[in-house]
Coordinates of C-alpha atoms in Angstrom, one line a residue:
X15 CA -25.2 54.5 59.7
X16 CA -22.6 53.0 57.1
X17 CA -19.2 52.0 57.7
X18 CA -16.8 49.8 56.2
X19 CA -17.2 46.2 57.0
X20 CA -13.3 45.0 56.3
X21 CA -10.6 45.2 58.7
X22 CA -8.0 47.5 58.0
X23 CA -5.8 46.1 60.4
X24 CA -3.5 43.1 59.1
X25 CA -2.2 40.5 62.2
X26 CA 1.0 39.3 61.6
X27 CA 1.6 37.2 64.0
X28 CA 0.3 37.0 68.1
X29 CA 1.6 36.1 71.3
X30 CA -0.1 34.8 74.4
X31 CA 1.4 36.7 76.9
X32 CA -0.6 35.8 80.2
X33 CA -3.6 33.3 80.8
X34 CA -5.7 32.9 83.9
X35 CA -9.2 32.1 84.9
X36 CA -10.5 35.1 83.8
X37 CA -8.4 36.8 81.3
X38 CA -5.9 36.3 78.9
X39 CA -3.2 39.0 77.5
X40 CA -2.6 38.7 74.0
X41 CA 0.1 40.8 72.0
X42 CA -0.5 40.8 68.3
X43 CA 2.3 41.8 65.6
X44 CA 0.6 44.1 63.0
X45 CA -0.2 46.5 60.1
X46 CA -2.5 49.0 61.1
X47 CA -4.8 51.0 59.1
X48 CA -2.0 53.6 57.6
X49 CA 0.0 50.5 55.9
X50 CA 2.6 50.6 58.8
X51 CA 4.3 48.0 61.1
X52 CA 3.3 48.1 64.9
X53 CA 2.3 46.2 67.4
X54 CA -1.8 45.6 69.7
X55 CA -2.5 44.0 73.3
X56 CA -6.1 42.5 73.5
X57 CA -7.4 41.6 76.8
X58 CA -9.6 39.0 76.9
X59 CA -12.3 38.2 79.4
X60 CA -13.4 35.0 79.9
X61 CA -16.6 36.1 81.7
X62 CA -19.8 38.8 80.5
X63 CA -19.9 41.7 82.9
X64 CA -22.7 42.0 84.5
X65 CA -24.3 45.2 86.6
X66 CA -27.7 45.6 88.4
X67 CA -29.8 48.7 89.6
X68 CA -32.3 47.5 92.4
X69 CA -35.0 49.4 92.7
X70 CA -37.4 48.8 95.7
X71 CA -41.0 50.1 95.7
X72 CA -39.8 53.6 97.4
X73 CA -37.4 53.8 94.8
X74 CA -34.0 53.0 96.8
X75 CA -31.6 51.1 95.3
X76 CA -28.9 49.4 96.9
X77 CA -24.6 50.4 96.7
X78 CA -22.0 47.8 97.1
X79 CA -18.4 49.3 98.9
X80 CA -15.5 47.8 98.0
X81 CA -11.4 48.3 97.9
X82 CA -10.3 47.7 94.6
X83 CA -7.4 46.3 94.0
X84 CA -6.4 47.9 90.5
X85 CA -7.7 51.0 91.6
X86 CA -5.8 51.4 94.9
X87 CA -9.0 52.6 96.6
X88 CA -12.8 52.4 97.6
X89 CA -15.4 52.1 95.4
X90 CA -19.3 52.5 95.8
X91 CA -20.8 50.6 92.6
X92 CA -23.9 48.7 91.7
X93 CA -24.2 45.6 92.8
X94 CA -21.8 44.0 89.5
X95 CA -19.4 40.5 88.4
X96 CA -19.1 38.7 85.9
X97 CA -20.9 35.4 84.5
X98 CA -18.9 32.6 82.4
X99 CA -19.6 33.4 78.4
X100 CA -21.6 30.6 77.8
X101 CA -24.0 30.9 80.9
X102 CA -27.0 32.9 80.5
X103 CA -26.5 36.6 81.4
X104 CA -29.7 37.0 83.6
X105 CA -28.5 34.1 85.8
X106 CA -25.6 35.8 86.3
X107 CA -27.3 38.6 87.4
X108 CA -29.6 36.9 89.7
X109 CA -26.6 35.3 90.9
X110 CA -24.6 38.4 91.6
X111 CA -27.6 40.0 93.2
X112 CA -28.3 37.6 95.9
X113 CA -24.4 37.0 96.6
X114 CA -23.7 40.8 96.9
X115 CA -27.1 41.9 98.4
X116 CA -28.9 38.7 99.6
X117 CA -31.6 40.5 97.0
X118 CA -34.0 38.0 95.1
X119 CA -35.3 39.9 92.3
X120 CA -39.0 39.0 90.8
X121 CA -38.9 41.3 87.6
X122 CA -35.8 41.7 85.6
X123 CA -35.6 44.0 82.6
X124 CA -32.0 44.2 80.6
X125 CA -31.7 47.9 79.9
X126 CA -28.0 48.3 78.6
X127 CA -25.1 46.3 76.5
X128 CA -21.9 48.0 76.1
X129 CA -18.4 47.4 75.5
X130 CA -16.6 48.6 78.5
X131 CA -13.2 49.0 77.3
X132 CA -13.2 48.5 73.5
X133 CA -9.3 49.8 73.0
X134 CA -7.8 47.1 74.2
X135 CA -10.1 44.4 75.9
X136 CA -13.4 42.7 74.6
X137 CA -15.5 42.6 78.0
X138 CA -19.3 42.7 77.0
X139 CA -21.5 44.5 80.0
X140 CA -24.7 43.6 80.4
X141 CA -27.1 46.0 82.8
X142 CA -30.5 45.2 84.7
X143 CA -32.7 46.9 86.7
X144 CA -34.3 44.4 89.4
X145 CA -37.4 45.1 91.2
X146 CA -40.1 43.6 93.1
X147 CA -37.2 42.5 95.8
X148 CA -37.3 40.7 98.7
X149 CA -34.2 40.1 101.4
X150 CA -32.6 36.9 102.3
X151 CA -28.9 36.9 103.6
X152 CA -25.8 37.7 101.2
X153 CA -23.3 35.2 99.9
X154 CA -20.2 37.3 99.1
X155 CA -17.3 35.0 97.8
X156 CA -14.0 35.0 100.2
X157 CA -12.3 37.8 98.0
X158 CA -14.9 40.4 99.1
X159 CA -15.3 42.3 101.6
X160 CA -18.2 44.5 101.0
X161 CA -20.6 46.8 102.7
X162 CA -24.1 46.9 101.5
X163 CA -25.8 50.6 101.6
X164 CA -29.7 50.9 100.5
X165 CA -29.6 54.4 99.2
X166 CA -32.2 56.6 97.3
X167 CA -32.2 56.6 94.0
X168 CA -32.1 60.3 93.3
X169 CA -29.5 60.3 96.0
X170 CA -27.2 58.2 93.9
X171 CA -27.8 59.7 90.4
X172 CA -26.7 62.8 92.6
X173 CA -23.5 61.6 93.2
X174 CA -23.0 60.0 89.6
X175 CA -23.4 63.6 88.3
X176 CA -21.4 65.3 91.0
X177 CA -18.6 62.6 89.9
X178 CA -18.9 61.1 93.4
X179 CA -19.3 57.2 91.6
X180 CA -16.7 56.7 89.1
X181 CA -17.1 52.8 88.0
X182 CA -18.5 53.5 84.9
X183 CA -20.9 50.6 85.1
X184 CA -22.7 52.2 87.3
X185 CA -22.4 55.7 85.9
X186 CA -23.5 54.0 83.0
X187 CA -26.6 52.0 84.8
X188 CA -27.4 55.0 86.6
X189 CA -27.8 57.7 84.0
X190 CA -29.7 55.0 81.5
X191 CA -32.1 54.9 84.5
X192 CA -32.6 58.2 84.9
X193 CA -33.4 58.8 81.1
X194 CA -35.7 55.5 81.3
X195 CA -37.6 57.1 84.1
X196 CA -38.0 60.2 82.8
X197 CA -39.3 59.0 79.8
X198 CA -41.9 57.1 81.3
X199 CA -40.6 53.8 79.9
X200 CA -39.5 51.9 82.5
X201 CA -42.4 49.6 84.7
X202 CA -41.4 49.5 88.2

């Protein structure tokens, strides 16, 4: 598809209204597309998200529980973080799996990029699906406390459609699964 490759929007001026190790705030002064003064907050993460389905050979996979802060509640997600920019995304998700899970992973396959919030933040997802696992012992980090459920898989796309799971990493994962394996195109 074409689209037009200049910006419309002219920055003025910007503002960095908040730093910390893993995002910054900035607010831009601008002229947006209709030739009019206004102003634009960008979030900025300083890390890739990352997501992973982990499918085991009788096709569970595995949820991670947490309270999120932001959210004021509980949350059932894939097992998810974030990896420093520069680091390579599949370490990150190796990473992630094993300190969420205790999961090693011996196949990887990257199934999904996407943008996660593209009206005001950059964060860039990146989404796995892990099989051929075997368990060793989690490493969550001292901000999380997190229960570990091995679920079936057609159990949790259940509760994706029936709006059960709400992180939309994992709505995303989830449903790109689905479609993968029921066009035949994913190798377990």
């Amino acid at each position: 598809m074409q689209h037009p490759e200049e910006n419309p929007w002219q920055v003025k001026s910007e503002t960095r209204v908040y730093d910390n190790p893993w995002i910054s705030l900035t607010e831009y002064q601008v002229i947006n597309p209709s030739g009019n003064p206004g102003i634009y907050g960008k979030i900025h993460f300083k890390n890739r998200a990352i997501g992973i389905v982990p499918l085991d050979a009788d096709m569970n996979t595995y949820l991670v529980g947490q309270y999120r802060f932001v959210l004021n509640a509980y949350s059932w997600e894939i097992p998810e973080g974030g990896g420093p920019l520069a680091d390579d995304p599949l370490a990150a998700a190796k990473r992630e799996l094993l300190e969420e899970t205790g999961l090693v992973a011996k196949n990887w396959t990257a199934i999904q990029r996407m943008h996660l919030s593209n009206s005001v933040s950059d964060e860039l997802c990146m989404i796995y699906v892990a099989t051929g696992l075997e368990q060793f012992e989690a490493e969550p980090e001292d901000t999380e406390q997190l229960i570990v459920n091995k679920v079936p898989f057609d159990e949790v796309y259940r509760m994706v459609c029936a709006g059960e799971i709400l992180d939309s990493v994992t709505v995303a994962a989830v449903l790109k699964v689905k479609l993968l394996l029921l066009e035949g195109t994913l190798s377990l």
